[in-house]
mmCIF file of C-alpha atoms in Angstrom:
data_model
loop_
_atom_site.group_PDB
_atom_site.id
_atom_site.type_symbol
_atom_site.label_atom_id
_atom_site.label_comp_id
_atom_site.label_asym_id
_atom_site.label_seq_id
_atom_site.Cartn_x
_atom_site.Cartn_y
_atom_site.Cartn_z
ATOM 1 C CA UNK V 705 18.388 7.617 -18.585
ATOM 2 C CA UNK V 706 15.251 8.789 -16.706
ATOM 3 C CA UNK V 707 15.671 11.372 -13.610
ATOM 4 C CA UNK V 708 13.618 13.723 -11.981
ATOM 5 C CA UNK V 709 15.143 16.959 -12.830
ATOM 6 C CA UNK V 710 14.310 21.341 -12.816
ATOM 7 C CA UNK V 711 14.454 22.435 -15.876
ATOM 8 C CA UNK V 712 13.676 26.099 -17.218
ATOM 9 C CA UNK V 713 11.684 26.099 -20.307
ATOM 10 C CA UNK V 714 11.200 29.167 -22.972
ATOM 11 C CA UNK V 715 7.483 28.629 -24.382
ATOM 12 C CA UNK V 716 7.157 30.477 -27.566
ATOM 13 C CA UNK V 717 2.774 30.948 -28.174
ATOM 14 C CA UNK V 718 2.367 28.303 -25.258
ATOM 15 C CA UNK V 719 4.741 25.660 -26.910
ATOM 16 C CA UNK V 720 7.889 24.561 -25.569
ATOM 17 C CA UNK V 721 10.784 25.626 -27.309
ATOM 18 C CA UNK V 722 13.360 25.103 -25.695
ATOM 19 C CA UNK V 723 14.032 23.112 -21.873
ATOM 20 C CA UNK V 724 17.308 23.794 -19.896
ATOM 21 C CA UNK V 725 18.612 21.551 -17.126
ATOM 22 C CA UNK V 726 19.256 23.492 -13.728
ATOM 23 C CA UNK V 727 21.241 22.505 -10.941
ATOM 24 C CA UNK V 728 18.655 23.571 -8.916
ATOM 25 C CA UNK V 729 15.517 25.506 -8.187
ATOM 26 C CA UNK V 730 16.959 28.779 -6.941
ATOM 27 C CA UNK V 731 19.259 28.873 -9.781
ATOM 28 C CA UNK V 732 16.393 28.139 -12.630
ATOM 29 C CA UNK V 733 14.300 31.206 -10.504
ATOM 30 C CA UNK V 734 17.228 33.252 -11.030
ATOM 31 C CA UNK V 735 17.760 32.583 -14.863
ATOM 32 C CA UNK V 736 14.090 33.096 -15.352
ATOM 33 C CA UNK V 737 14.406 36.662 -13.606
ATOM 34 C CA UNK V 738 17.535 37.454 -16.080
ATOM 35 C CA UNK V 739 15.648 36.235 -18.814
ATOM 36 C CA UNK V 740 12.614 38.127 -18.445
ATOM 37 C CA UNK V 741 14.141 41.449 -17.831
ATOM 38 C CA UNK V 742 15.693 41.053 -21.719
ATOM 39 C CA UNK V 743 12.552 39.682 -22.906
ATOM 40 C CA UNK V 744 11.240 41.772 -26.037
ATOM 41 C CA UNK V 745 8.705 39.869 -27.101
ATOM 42 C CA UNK V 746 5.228 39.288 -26.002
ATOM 43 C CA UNK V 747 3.925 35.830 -27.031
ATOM 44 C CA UNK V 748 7.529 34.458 -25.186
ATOM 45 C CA UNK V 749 7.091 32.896 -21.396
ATOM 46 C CA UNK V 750 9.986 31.532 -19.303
ATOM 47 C CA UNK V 751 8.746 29.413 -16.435
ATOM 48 C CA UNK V 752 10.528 26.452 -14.416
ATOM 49 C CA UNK V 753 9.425 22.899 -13.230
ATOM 50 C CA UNK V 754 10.530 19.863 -11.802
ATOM 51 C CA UNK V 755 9.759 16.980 -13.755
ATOM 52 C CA UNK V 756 11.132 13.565 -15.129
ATOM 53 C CA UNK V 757 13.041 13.950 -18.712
ATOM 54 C CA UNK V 758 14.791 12.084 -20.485
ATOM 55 C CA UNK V 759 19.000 13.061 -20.049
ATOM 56 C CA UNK V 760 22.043 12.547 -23.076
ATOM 57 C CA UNK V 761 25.032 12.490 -21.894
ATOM 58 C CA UNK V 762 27.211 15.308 -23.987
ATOM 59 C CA UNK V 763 30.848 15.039 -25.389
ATOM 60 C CA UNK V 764 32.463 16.632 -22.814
ATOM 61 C CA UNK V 765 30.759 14.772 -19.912
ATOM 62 C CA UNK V 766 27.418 16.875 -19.039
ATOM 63 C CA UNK V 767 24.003 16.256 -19.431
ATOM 64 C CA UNK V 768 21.022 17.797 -21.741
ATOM 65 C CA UNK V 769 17.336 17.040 -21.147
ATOM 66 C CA UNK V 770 17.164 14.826 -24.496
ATOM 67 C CA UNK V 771 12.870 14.613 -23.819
ATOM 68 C CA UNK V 772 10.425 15.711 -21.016
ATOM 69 C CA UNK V 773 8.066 13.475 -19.329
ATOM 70 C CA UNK V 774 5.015 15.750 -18.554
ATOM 71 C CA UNK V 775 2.620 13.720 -16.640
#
C-alpha cells in the first residue's frame, strides 16, 4: 500500500539507514531533537520528510515504511 507519509530517517555517511513512520511532523521534529542530543557520532544525521513509501502492515496491527518513494 502506497501513502504519503513523515518519516524520520537516520543517514549513516549520507545513506539511509534506517526510516521511521511518524504520526506527524511535530512529533518526527521532536524525535530528531532527542536523537541528536545522544548522538556520538559524527558521520550520523537524523532529518525528517514527508514522502510516499511503501507501508507493511505488522503482526499486531501497525504499520512500517516497508520502501521509500524519493522522487
Amino acid at each position: 500500500m502506497e501513502q504519503m507519509v513523515i518519516a524520520l530517517l537516520l543517514l549513516i555517511n549520507n545513506e539511509i539507514s534506517e526510516a521511521r513512520l511518524q504520526p506527524d511532523l511535530s512529533t518526527c521534529l521532536a524525535g530528531k531533537r532527542k536523537a541528536n542530543r545522544t548522538n556520538t557520532g559524527n558521520n550520523i544525521e537524523y532529518r525528517c520528510i514527508k514522502s510516499k513509501a511503501e507501508l507493511e502492515k505488522n503482526i499486531d496491527g501497525s504499520y512500517s515504511i516497508k520502501k521509500l518513494i524519493l522522487e
